Amino acid sequence: KEAPSQIENATLQRLKSTGKGENTEGAFQPIADEAISATAETNDNGTELEPVFNKEDSKFLGEYINKAYLSEESLNEIRKRFEEESSVKLRHFLNDEWSSKIKDAFKRQDEGDKVGLNNPSLDYHVGVNEKWKAVGPAHKQRFLQYQEGSGSALSAKKASSSDDAVDIGEYLDHLKQNLFQSAEFGRWIGWLSSLGFPLGYRGRIRRFRPGLDYTVAHYGILTTNAVLDTTLCFCGGDGDQCSFDEETNELIGCDDDAIWESGDVGGFECYIEADDDDEGAEAEYDEEDDTQLLSVSASFNTLSLVYRDPGTMKFVKYIGSGAPSSRWDIALEYDVKADEDEHQLP
């Protein structure tokens, strides 16, 4: 296997000097104009009111989301946790119908491509086709991105079927367009995060293949404004929280869940504080590094919400060939109003 092109550029100094303070993820797109106008009401003091999450919103979201995340009790609990920690992880996020179809689809894809489970990763082009395109350059990132709109024609009938021919990208694209870009979801995360209705969104559908893919933290991904990172992840396992056995010093749970949670095969998304000092920084990930703010392990059917301020960078750790599967995700950023006093990563 040949080394990636432009690998000579993969130096810390190069990454620090490339696009410092520059947005490289594209422009934000507005969410439904009628929803913005409907939620932009103000009180007598001119302060913008919080978005109102109503029964119609709950009914719509219930077609996709686990109903446990739509009850008043759970919403209040999640909101409180997010206000305290500026991040939250919601396991078993999609309902059983959607999660089972997506799991079947990505298992077929990984088995067909023969990736993961210590299969040799010899072909950088595995999984690349007219729908899934490779994203680079290699000194910053490598993963596959599903082309926008390729799954827009996924009909309700097809989405509710068990058609073995449905590409996982079609399911994820349907969810991105119909759920994550909806006004109903905007009101849901606006209330849940207490950050208000999002000013806009941007994002991608990604696949990280075992033995091949990763992203690197660099100054080009720093945002000029605070964003709410909203990532729905899929990978091998059940998506359950593992427990830790102090006697054996091991994680207890589904084998695949424990492998992802251990971090030994990578695939986790790590948030670090941007370092302005050009000297003495390490290019490699160091779990003892005091600039690390948060690490979110890959987990099946799990939604993570993370408030990221302009001084924070993130990356997805290289996925080793021993990983149970590819990491698939819908990764979005919502443009939100900065609230530095209440929302900061620990």
mmCIF file of C-alpha atoms in Angstrom:
data_model
loop_
_atom_site.group_PDB
_atom_site.id
_atom_site.type_symbol
_atom_site.label_atom_id
_atom_site.label_comp_id
_atom_site.label_asym_id
_atom_site.label_seq_id
_atom_site.Cartn_x
_atom_site.Cartn_y
_atom_site.Cartn_z
ATOM 1 C CA LYS A 1 0.000 0.000 0.000
ATOM 2 C CA GLU A 2 1.425 3.356 -1.019
ATOM 3 C CA ALA A 3 1.616 6.276 1.388
ATOM 4 C CA PRO A 4 -1.109 8.931 1.001
ATOM 5 C CA SER A 5 -0.315 11.780 -1.339
ATOM 6 C CA GLN A 6 0.880 15.023 0.303
ATOM 7 C CA ILE A 7 1.882 13.090 3.436
ATOM 8 C CA GLU A 8 4.945 15.338 3.631
ATOM 9 C CA ASN A 9 2.575 18.160 4.584
ATOM 10 C CA ALA A 10 1.374 16.333 7.704
ATOM 11 C CA THR A 11 3.497 18.345 10.135
ATOM 12 C CA LEU A 12 2.277 20.216 13.156
ATOM 13 C CA GLN A 13 3.811 23.465 11.939
ATOM 14 C CA ARG A 14 2.036 23.155 8.564
ATOM 15 C CA LEU A 15 -1.309 22.464 10.209
ATOM 16 C CA LYS A 16 -0.877 25.408 12.564
ATOM 17 C CA SER A 17 -0.073 27.776 9.733
ATOM 18 C CA THR A 18 -2.830 26.708 7.350
ATOM 19 C CA GLY A 19 -5.889 28.913 7.454
ATOM 20 C CA LYS A 20 -5.561 30.038 11.048
ATOM 21 C CA GLY A 21 -8.913 31.333 12.227
ATOM 22 C CA GLU A 22 -10.516 30.527 8.882
ATOM 23 C CA ASN A 23 -13.805 28.694 8.398
ATOM 24 C CA THR A 24 -13.260 25.797 6.009
ATOM 25 C CA GLU A 25 -16.516 23.870 6.429
ATOM 26 C CA GLY A 26 -18.655 26.002 4.125
ATOM 27 C CA ALA A 27 -21.449 28.483 4.713
ATOM 28 C CA PHE A 28 -24.377 27.950 7.061
ATOM 29 C CA GLN A 29 -27.777 27.351 5.472
ATOM 30 C CA PRO A 30 -30.940 28.762 7.092
ATOM 31 C CA ILE A 31 -33.621 26.493 8.503
ATOM 32 C CA ALA A 32 -37.176 27.047 7.173
ATOM 33 C CA ASP A 33 -37.912 30.791 7.062
ATOM 34 C CA GLU A 34 -41.421 30.369 8.421
ATOM 35 C CA ALA A 35 -40.048 28.571 11.468
ATOM 36 C CA ILE A 36 -37.530 31.324 12.178
ATOM 37 C CA SER A 37 -40.143 34.042 12.016
ATOM 38 C CA ALA A 38 -42.467 32.008 14.181
ATOM 39 C CA THR A 39 -39.822 31.499 16.870
ATOM 40 C CA ALA A 40 -38.232 34.940 16.811
ATOM 41 C CA GLU A 41 -40.852 36.556 19.036
ATOM 42 C CA THR A 42 -39.672 38.828 21.839
ATOM 43 C CA ASN A 43 -41.007 39.752 25.263
ATOM 44 C CA ASP A 44 -41.797 43.236 26.556
ATOM 45 C CA ASN A 45 -38.106 43.860 27.262
ATOM 46 C CA GLY A 46 -37.117 43.069 23.674
ATOM 47 C CA THR A 47 -35.460 39.793 24.679
ATOM 48 C CA GLU A 48 -35.957 36.971 22.215
ATOM 49 C CA LEU A 49 -38.159 34.217 23.593
ATOM 50 C CA GLU A 50 -37.122 30.573 23.616
ATOM 51 C CA PRO A 51 -38.491 28.377 20.809
ATOM 52 C CA VAL A 52 -41.752 26.702 21.767
ATOM 53 C CA PHE A 53 -41.582 22.921 21.441
ATOM 54 C CA ASN A 54 -45.186 21.783 20.964
ATOM 55 C CA LYS A 55 -47.227 18.601 20.505
ATOM 56 C CA GLU A 56 -47.110 18.834 16.725
ATOM 57 C CA ASP A 57 -43.311 18.940 16.881
ATOM 58 C CA SER A 58 -43.309 15.914 19.163
ATOM 59 C CA LYS A 59 -45.589 14.011 16.798
ATOM 60 C CA PHE A 60 -43.357 14.728 13.822
ATOM 61 C CA LEU A 61 -40.116 13.860 15.636
ATOM 62 C CA GLY A 62 -41.700 10.676 16.992
ATOM 63 C CA GLU A 63 -41.609 9.273 13.441
ATOM 64 C CA TYR A 64 -37.829 9.151 13.800
ATOM 65 C CA ILE A 65 -36.723 9.669 17.395
ATOM 66 C CA ASN A 66 -36.971 7.363 20.388
ATOM 67 C CA LYS A 67 -40.028 8.647 22.232
ATOM 68 C CA ALA A 68 -38.077 8.547 25.506
ATOM 69 C CA TYR A 69 -36.400 11.757 24.325
ATOM 70 C CA LEU A 70 -39.687 13.532 23.738
ATOM 71 C CA SER A 71 -41.239 13.327 27.190
ATOM 72 C CA GLU A 72 -41.285 16.455 29.357
ATOM 73 C CA GLU A 73 -39.433 14.710 32.184
ATOM 74 C CA SER A 74 -36.554 13.512 30.023
ATOM 75 C CA LEU A 75 -36.295 16.825 28.171
ATOM 76 C CA ASN A 76 -35.939 18.715 31.456
ATOM 77 C CA GLU A 77 -33.309 16.258 32.675
ATOM 78 C CA ILE A 78 -31.290 16.485 29.437
ATOM 79 C CA ARG A 79 -31.511 20.275 29.390
ATOM 80 C CA LYS A 80 -30.215 20.482 32.953
ATOM 81 C CA ARG A 81 -27.302 18.162 32.161
ATOM 82 C CA PHE A 82 -26.385 20.143 29.039
ATOM 83 C CA GLU A 83 -26.466 23.428 30.947
ATOM 84 C CA GLU A 84 -24.074 21.937 33.513
ATOM 85 C CA GLU A 85 -21.630 20.178 31.164
ATOM 86 C CA SER A 86 -22.120 21.853 27.745
ATOM 87 C CA SER A 87 -22.391 18.395 26.207
ATOM 88 C CA VAL A 88 -24.697 15.409 26.332
ATOM 89 C CA LYS A 89 -24.786 11.945 24.784
ATOM 90 C CA LEU A 90 -28.164 10.429 23.894
ATOM 91 C CA ARG A 91 -28.001 6.669 23.341
ATOM 92 C CA HIS A 92 -30.559 4.697 21.287
ATOM 93 C CA PHE A 93 -31.561 7.990 19.694
ATOM 94 C CA LEU A 94 -33.528 6.795 16.657
ATOM 95 C CA ASN A 95 -36.504 4.512 17.115
ATOM 96 C CA ASP A 96 -36.132 0.764 16.542
ATOM 97 C CA GLU A 97 -37.517 0.871 13.009
ATOM 98 C CA TRP A 98 -34.908 3.318 11.756
ATOM 99 C CA SER A 99 -31.964 2.003 13.772
ATOM 100 C CA SER A 100 -32.462 -1.609 12.662
ATOM 101 C CA LYS A 101 -32.610 -0.654 8.976
ATOM 102 C CA ILE A 102 -29.455 1.417 9.256
ATOM 103 C CA LYS A 103 -27.592 -1.346 11.115
ATOM 104 C CA ASP A 104 -28.539 -3.930 8.477
ATOM 105 C CA ALA A 105 -27.453 -1.547 5.713
ATOM 106 C CA PHE A 106 -24.002 -0.722 7.120
ATOM 107 C CA LYS A 107 -23.294 -4.349 8.030
ATOM 108 C CA ARG A 108 -23.957 -5.333 4.413
ATOM 109 C CA GLN A 109 -21.673 -2.566 3.212
ATOM 110 C CA ASP A 110 -18.794 -3.388 5.562
ATOM 111 C CA GLU A 111 -19.043 -7.117 4.858
ATOM 112 C CA GLY A 112 -19.072 -6.470 1.118
ATOM 113 C CA ASP A 113 -16.023 -4.200 1.379
ATOM 114 C CA LYS A 114 -14.277 -6.608 3.789
ATOM 115 C CA VAL A 115 -13.157 -3.883 6.192
ATOM 116 C CA GLY A 116 -12.679 -4.016 9.942
ATOM 117 C CA LEU A 117 -12.235 -7.045 12.195
ATOM 118 C CA ASN A 118 -8.508 -7.044 11.360
ATOM 119 C CA ASN A 119 -9.055 -7.412 7.638
ATOM 120 C CA PRO A 120 -6.067 -5.849 5.825
ATOM 121 C CA SER A 121 -6.694 -2.314 4.595
ATOM 122 C CA LEU A 122 -4.883 -2.357 1.276
ATOM 123 C CA ASP A 123 -7.116 -0.274 -0.947
ATOM 124 C CA TYR A 124 -7.673 3.451 -0.385
ATOM 125 C CA HIS A 125 -10.512 3.308 -2.929
ATOM 126 C CA VAL A 126 -12.634 0.735 -1.122
ATOM 127 C CA GLY A 127 -16.213 1.992 -0.822
ATOM 128 C CA VAL A 128 -15.678 4.856 -3.290
ATOM 129 C CA ASN A 129 -18.389 5.180 -5.956
ATOM 130 C CA GLU A 130 -20.655 7.767 -7.555
ATOM 131 C CA LYS A 131 -22.444 8.326 -4.223
ATOM 132 C CA TRP A 132 -19.512 8.103 -1.818
ATOM 133 C CA LYS A 133 -16.551 10.355 -2.622
ATOM 134 C CA ALA A 134 -13.154 10.485 -0.904
ATOM 135 C CA VAL A 135 -12.411 13.702 1.010
ATOM 136 C CA GLY A 136 -8.883 15.053 1.574
ATOM 137 C CA PRO A 137 -6.227 16.353 1.537
ATOM 138 C CA ALA A 138 -4.533 13.494 3.383
ATOM 139 C CA HIS A 139 -2.487 15.759 5.687
ATOM 140 C CA LYS A 140 -5.773 17.100 7.122
ATOM 141 C CA GLN A 141 -8.341 14.351 6.709
ATOM 142 C CA ARG A 142 -9.436 11.263 4.876
ATOM 143 C CA PHE A 143 -12.939 9.813 4.890
ATOM 144 C CA LEU A 144 -15.793 9.170 2.483
ATOM 145 C CA GLN A 145 -18.622 11.685 2.133
ATOM 146 C CA TYR A 146 -22.066 10.880 0.797
ATOM 147 C CA GLN A 147 -23.084 13.227 -1.977
ATOM 148 C CA GLU A 148 -25.853 15.632 -1.005
ATOM 149 C CA GLY A 149 -29.228 14.784 -2.513
ATOM 150 C CA SER A 150 -28.328 11.254 -3.600
ATOM 151 C CA GLY A 151 -30.942 9.916 -1.188
ATOM 152 C CA SER A 152 -33.526 12.662 -1.599
ATOM 153 C CA ALA A 153 -35.734 10.365 -3.659
ATOM 154 C CA LEU A 154 -35.999 7.823 -0.830
ATOM 155 C CA SER A 155 -39.764 7.410 -0.745
ATOM 156 C CA ALA A 156 -41.736 6.717 2.394
ATOM 157 C CA LYS A 157 -42.508 3.265 1.027
ATOM 158 C CA LYS A 158 -38.862 2.524 0.330
ATOM 159 C CA ALA A 159 -37.782 3.927 3.686
ATOM 160 C CA SER A 160 -40.221 1.641 5.491
ATOM 161 C CA SER A 161 -39.244 -1.444 3.506
ATOM 162 C CA SER A 162 -36.460 -3.941 4.165
ATOM 163 C CA ASP A 163 -35.024 -3.568 0.686
ATOM 164 C CA ASP A 164 -31.506 -5.011 0.694
ATOM 165 C CA ALA A 165 -30.595 -2.712 -2.173
ATOM 166 C CA VAL A 166 -30.928 0.474 -0.094
ATOM 167 C CA ASP A 167 -27.538 2.095 0.465
ATOM 168 C CA ILE A 168 -26.976 3.257 4.041
ATOM 169 C CA GLY A 169 -26.250 6.680 2.569
ATOM 170 C CA GLU A 170 -29.838 6.906 1.321
ATOM 171 C CA TYR A 171 -31.149 6.396 4.853
ATOM 172 C CA LEU A 172 -28.705 8.894 6.352
ATOM 173 C CA ASP A 173 -29.381 11.476 3.640
ATOM 174 C CA HIS A 174 -33.121 11.103 4.206
ATOM 175 C CA LEU A 175 -32.605 11.714 7.923
ATOM 176 C CA LYS A 176 -30.357 14.717 7.327
ATOM 177 C CA GLN A 177 -32.788 16.397 4.962
ATOM 178 C CA ASN A 178 -36.071 15.503 6.625
ATOM 179 C CA LEU A 179 -35.144 15.392 10.313
ATOM 180 C CA PHE A 180 -31.974 17.373 11.061
ATOM 181 C CA GLN A 181 -32.787 20.238 8.702
ATOM 182 C CA SER A 182 -36.384 20.534 9.885
ATOM 183 C CA ALA A 183 -37.852 23.383 11.916
ATOM 184 C CA GLU A 184 -39.207 20.818 14.381
ATOM 185 C CA PHE A 185 -35.720 19.518 15.135
ATOM 186 C CA GLY A 186 -34.440 23.089 15.326
ATOM 187 C CA ARG A 187 -36.982 23.879 18.028
ATOM 188 C CA TRP A 188 -36.139 20.636 19.845
ATOM 189 C CA ILE A 189 -32.381 21.301 20.100
ATOM 190 C CA GLY A 190 -33.010 25.009 20.641
ATOM 191 C CA TRP A 191 -35.012 24.290 23.751
ATOM 192 C CA LEU A 192 -32.892 21.342 24.861
ATOM 193 C CA SER A 193 -29.675 23.358 24.745
ATOM 194 C CA SER A 194 -31.293 26.627 25.910
ATOM 195 C CA LEU A 195 -29.397 28.275 23.023
ATOM 196 C CA GLY A 196 -32.487 29.199 21.053
ATOM 197 C CA PHE A 197 -33.554 28.354 17.527
ATOM 198 C CA PRO A 198 -30.434 27.755 15.347
ATOM 199 C CA LEU A 199 -29.425 30.597 13.052
ATOM 200 C CA GLY A 200 -28.336 28.063 10.425
ATOM 201 C CA TYR A 201 -26.795 24.639 9.826
ATOM 202 C CA ARG A 202 -24.104 22.906 7.793
ATOM 203 C CA GLY A 203 -22.799 19.370 7.788
ATOM 204 C CA ARG A 204 -21.899 16.126 6.086
ATOM 205 C CA ILE A 205 -22.647 12.434 5.986
ATOM 206 C CA ARG A 206 -19.374 10.608 6.578
ATOM 207 C CA ARG A 207 -17.899 7.136 6.588
ATOM 208 C CA PHE A 208 -14.613 6.395 8.357
ATOM 209 C CA ARG A 209 -13.228 3.064 7.135
ATOM 210 C CA PRO A 210 -11.124 0.878 9.469
ATOM 211 C CA GLY A 211 -7.422 1.050 8.735
ATOM 212 C CA LEU A 212 -7.818 4.106 6.517
ATOM 213 C CA ASP A 213 -9.674 7.166 7.766
ATOM 214 C CA TYR A 214 -9.317 10.050 10.227
ATOM 215 C CA THR A 215 -9.417 13.821 10.595
ATOM 216 C CA VAL A 216 -6.678 16.049 12.034
ATOM 217 C CA ALA A 217 -7.123 19.043 14.316
ATOM 218 C CA HIS A 218 -5.904 22.163 12.518
ATOM 219 C CA TYR A 219 -6.551 25.874 12.721
ATOM 220 C CA GLY A 220 -8.581 25.895 9.521
ATOM 221 C CA ILE A 221 -11.505 24.241 11.336
ATOM 222 C CA LEU A 222 -11.745 26.891 14.051
ATOM 223 C CA THR A 223 -15.077 28.664 13.809
ATOM 224 C CA THR A 224 -15.552 32.405 14.049
ATOM 225 C CA ASN A 225 -18.685 31.905 16.169
ATOM 226 C CA ALA A 226 -19.902 29.357 18.681
ATOM 227 C CA VAL A 227 -21.571 26.273 17.208
ATOM 228 C CA LEU A 228 -23.618 23.364 18.508
ATOM 229 C CA ASP A 229 -22.017 20.175 17.172
ATOM 230 C CA THR A 230 -24.742 17.612 16.580
ATOM 231 C CA THR A 231 -23.477 14.188 15.529
ATOM 232 C CA LEU A 232 -25.486 10.999 15.082
ATOM 233 C CA CYS A 233 -23.077 8.054 15.037
ATOM 234 C CA PHE A 234 -23.483 4.464 13.837
ATOM 235 C CA CYS A 235 -21.004 1.621 14.247
ATOM 236 C CA GLY A 236 -20.816 -2.003 15.325
ATOM 237 C CA GLY A 237 -22.299 -2.767 18.738
ATOM 238 C CA ASP A 238 -25.544 -2.156 20.605
ATOM 239 C CA GLY A 239 -24.874 1.419 21.712
ATOM 240 C CA ASP A 240 -25.110 0.603 25.420
ATOM 241 C CA GLN A 241 -23.073 2.241 28.170
ATOM 242 C CA CYS A 242 -20.362 -0.106 29.438
ATOM 243 C CA SER A 243 -19.520 -0.430 33.116
ATOM 244 C CA PHE A 244 -15.991 -0.632 34.518
ATOM 245 C CA ASP A 245 -14.833 -3.573 36.638
ATOM 246 C CA GLU A 246 -12.197 -2.259 39.051
ATOM 247 C CA GLU A 247 -11.013 -5.779 39.923
ATOM 248 C CA THR A 248 -10.293 -6.872 36.350
ATOM 249 C CA ASN A 249 -9.624 -3.334 35.090
ATOM 250 C CA GLU A 250 -11.884 -4.073 32.109
ATOM 251 C CA LEU A 251 -15.041 -2.650 30.547
ATOM 252 C CA ILE A 252 -18.121 -4.831 30.918
ATOM 253 C CA GLY A 253 -20.752 -4.909 28.186
ATOM 254 C CA CYS A 254 -21.201 -5.912 24.564
ATOM 255 C CA ASP A 255 -17.756 -6.718 23.144
ATOM 256 C CA ASP A 256 -18.069 -4.207 20.293
ATOM 257 C CA ASP A 257 -19.341 -1.475 22.623
ATOM 258 C CA ALA A 258 -16.399 -2.087 24.964
ATOM 259 C CA ILE A 259 -13.898 -1.955 22.085
ATOM 260 C CA TRP A 260 -15.174 1.436 20.891
ATOM 261 C CA GLU A 261 -15.443 2.845 24.410
ATOM 262 C CA SER A 262 -11.900 1.784 25.300
ATOM 263 C CA GLY A 263 -10.566 3.976 22.507
ATOM 264 C CA ASP A 264 -8.008 1.315 21.560
ATOM 265 C CA VAL A 265 -9.177 1.214 17.927
ATOM 266 C CA GLY A 266 -9.729 4.981 17.657
ATOM 267 C CA GLY A 267 -12.876 6.306 16.038
ATOM 268 C CA PHE A 268 -13.617 8.697 18.912
ATOM 269 C CA GLU A 269 -14.121 12.421 18.402
ATOM 270 C CA CYS A 270 -11.813 14.511 20.549
ATOM 271 C CA TYR A 271 -12.143 18.192 21.467
ATOM 272 C CA ILE A 272 -8.985 20.112 22.319
ATOM 273 C CA GLU A 273 -8.140 23.686 23.178
ATOM 274 C CA ALA A 274 -6.383 25.574 20.395
ATOM 275 C CA ASP A 275 -2.744 26.134 21.312
ATOM 276 C CA ASP A 276 -1.287 29.487 20.266
ATOM 277 C CA ASP A 277 2.222 28.414 21.194
ATOM 278 C CA ASP A 278 4.008 27.090 18.115
ATOM 279 C CA GLU A 279 6.717 25.407 20.188
ATOM 280 C CA GLY A 280 6.576 22.198 22.159
ATOM 281 C CA ALA A 281 3.169 20.994 20.984
ATOM 282 C CA GLU A 282 2.721 17.343 20.077
ATOM 283 C CA ALA A 283 1.261 16.206 16.767
ATOM 284 C CA GLU A 284 0.147 12.897 18.257
ATOM 285 C CA TYR A 285 -2.947 12.469 20.409
ATOM 286 C CA ASP A 286 -2.029 12.321 24.081
ATOM 287 C CA GLU A 287 -4.731 11.297 26.522
ATOM 288 C CA GLU A 288 -2.811 13.044 29.312
ATOM 289 C CA ASP A 289 -2.686 16.346 27.395
ATOM 290 C CA ASP A 290 -4.254 19.098 29.489
ATOM 291 C CA THR A 291 -5.601 20.796 26.351
ATOM 292 C CA GLN A 292 -8.028 17.894 25.851
ATOM 293 C CA LEU A 293 -11.496 19.070 26.842
ATOM 294 C CA LEU A 294 -13.741 16.165 25.848
ATOM 295 C CA SER A 295 -13.594 12.792 24.124
ATOM 296 C CA VAL A 296 -16.754 11.245 22.616
ATOM 297 C CA SER A 297 -16.398 7.543 21.813
ATOM 298 C CA ALA A 298 -18.096 6.034 18.772
ATOM 299 C CA SER A 299 -21.362 4.348 19.728
ATOM 300 C CA PHE A 300 -24.200 2.842 17.712
ATOM 301 C CA ASN A 301 -27.292 5.022 17.249
ATOM 302 C CA THR A 302 -25.985 7.688 19.619
ATOM 303 C CA LEU A 303 -26.509 11.435 19.258
ATOM 304 C CA SER A 304 -23.931 13.747 20.801
ATOM 305 C CA LEU A 305 -24.548 17.453 21.389
ATOM 306 C CA VAL A 306 -21.471 19.552 22.159
ATOM 307 C CA TYR A 307 -21.252 23.324 22.523
ATOM 308 C CA ARG A 308 -18.018 24.385 20.791
ATOM 309 C CA ASP A 309 -16.655 27.898 21.143
ATOM 310 C CA PRO A 310 -14.268 29.563 18.633
ATOM 311 C CA GLY A 311 -11.194 28.506 20.620
ATOM 312 C CA THR A 312 -11.859 24.768 20.388
ATOM 313 C CA MET A 313 -10.713 22.294 17.721
ATOM 314 C CA LYS A 314 -11.873 18.719 17.153
ATOM 315 C CA PHE A 315 -10.778 15.621 15.282
ATOM 316 C CA VAL A 316 -11.818 11.998 14.710
ATOM 317 C CA LYS A 317 -9.027 9.653 15.755
ATOM 318 C CA TYR A 318 -7.674 7.290 13.067
ATOM 319 C CA ILE A 319 -9.709 4.069 13.048
ATOM 320 C CA GLY A 320 -7.540 0.965 13.317
ATOM 321 C CA SER A 321 -8.103 -2.078 11.128
ATOM 322 C CA GLY A 322 -9.168 -4.042 14.213
ATOM 323 C CA ALA A 323 -12.295 -1.916 14.683
ATOM 324 C CA PRO A 324 -15.587 -3.843 14.643
ATOM 325 C CA SER A 325 -16.920 -1.769 11.738
ATOM 326 C CA SER A 326 -16.712 1.523 9.917
ATOM 327 C CA ARG A 327 -17.823 4.629 11.761
ATOM 328 C CA TRP A 328 -20.763 6.227 9.931
ATOM 329 C CA ASP A 329 -22.221 9.541 11.037
ATOM 330 C CA ILE A 330 -24.362 12.544 10.243
ATOM 331 C CA ALA A 331 -22.172 15.392 11.479
ATOM 332 C CA LEU A 332 -23.763 18.835 11.635
ATOM 333 C CA GLU A 333 -22.939 22.197 13.118
ATOM 334 C CA TYR A 334 -25.716 24.573 14.125
ATOM 335 C CA ASP A 335 -24.931 28.264 14.263
ATOM 336 C CA VAL A 336 -26.051 29.456 17.695
ATOM 337 C CA LYS A 337 -25.791 32.536 19.831
ATOM 338 C CA ALA A 338 -22.699 32.576 22.024
ATOM 339 C CA ASP A 339 -23.349 32.123 25.719
ATOM 340 C CA GLU A 340 -19.869 32.023 27.195
ATOM 341 C CA ASP A 341 -20.993 32.430 30.777
ATOM 342 C CA GLU A 342 -23.196 29.341 30.788
ATOM 343 C CA HIS A 343 -21.742 27.036 28.142
ATOM 344 C CA GLN A 344 -18.093 26.040 28.242
ATOM 345 C CA LEU A 345 -16.550 22.597 28.030
ATOM 346 C CA PRO A 346 -14.980 21.578 31.358
#
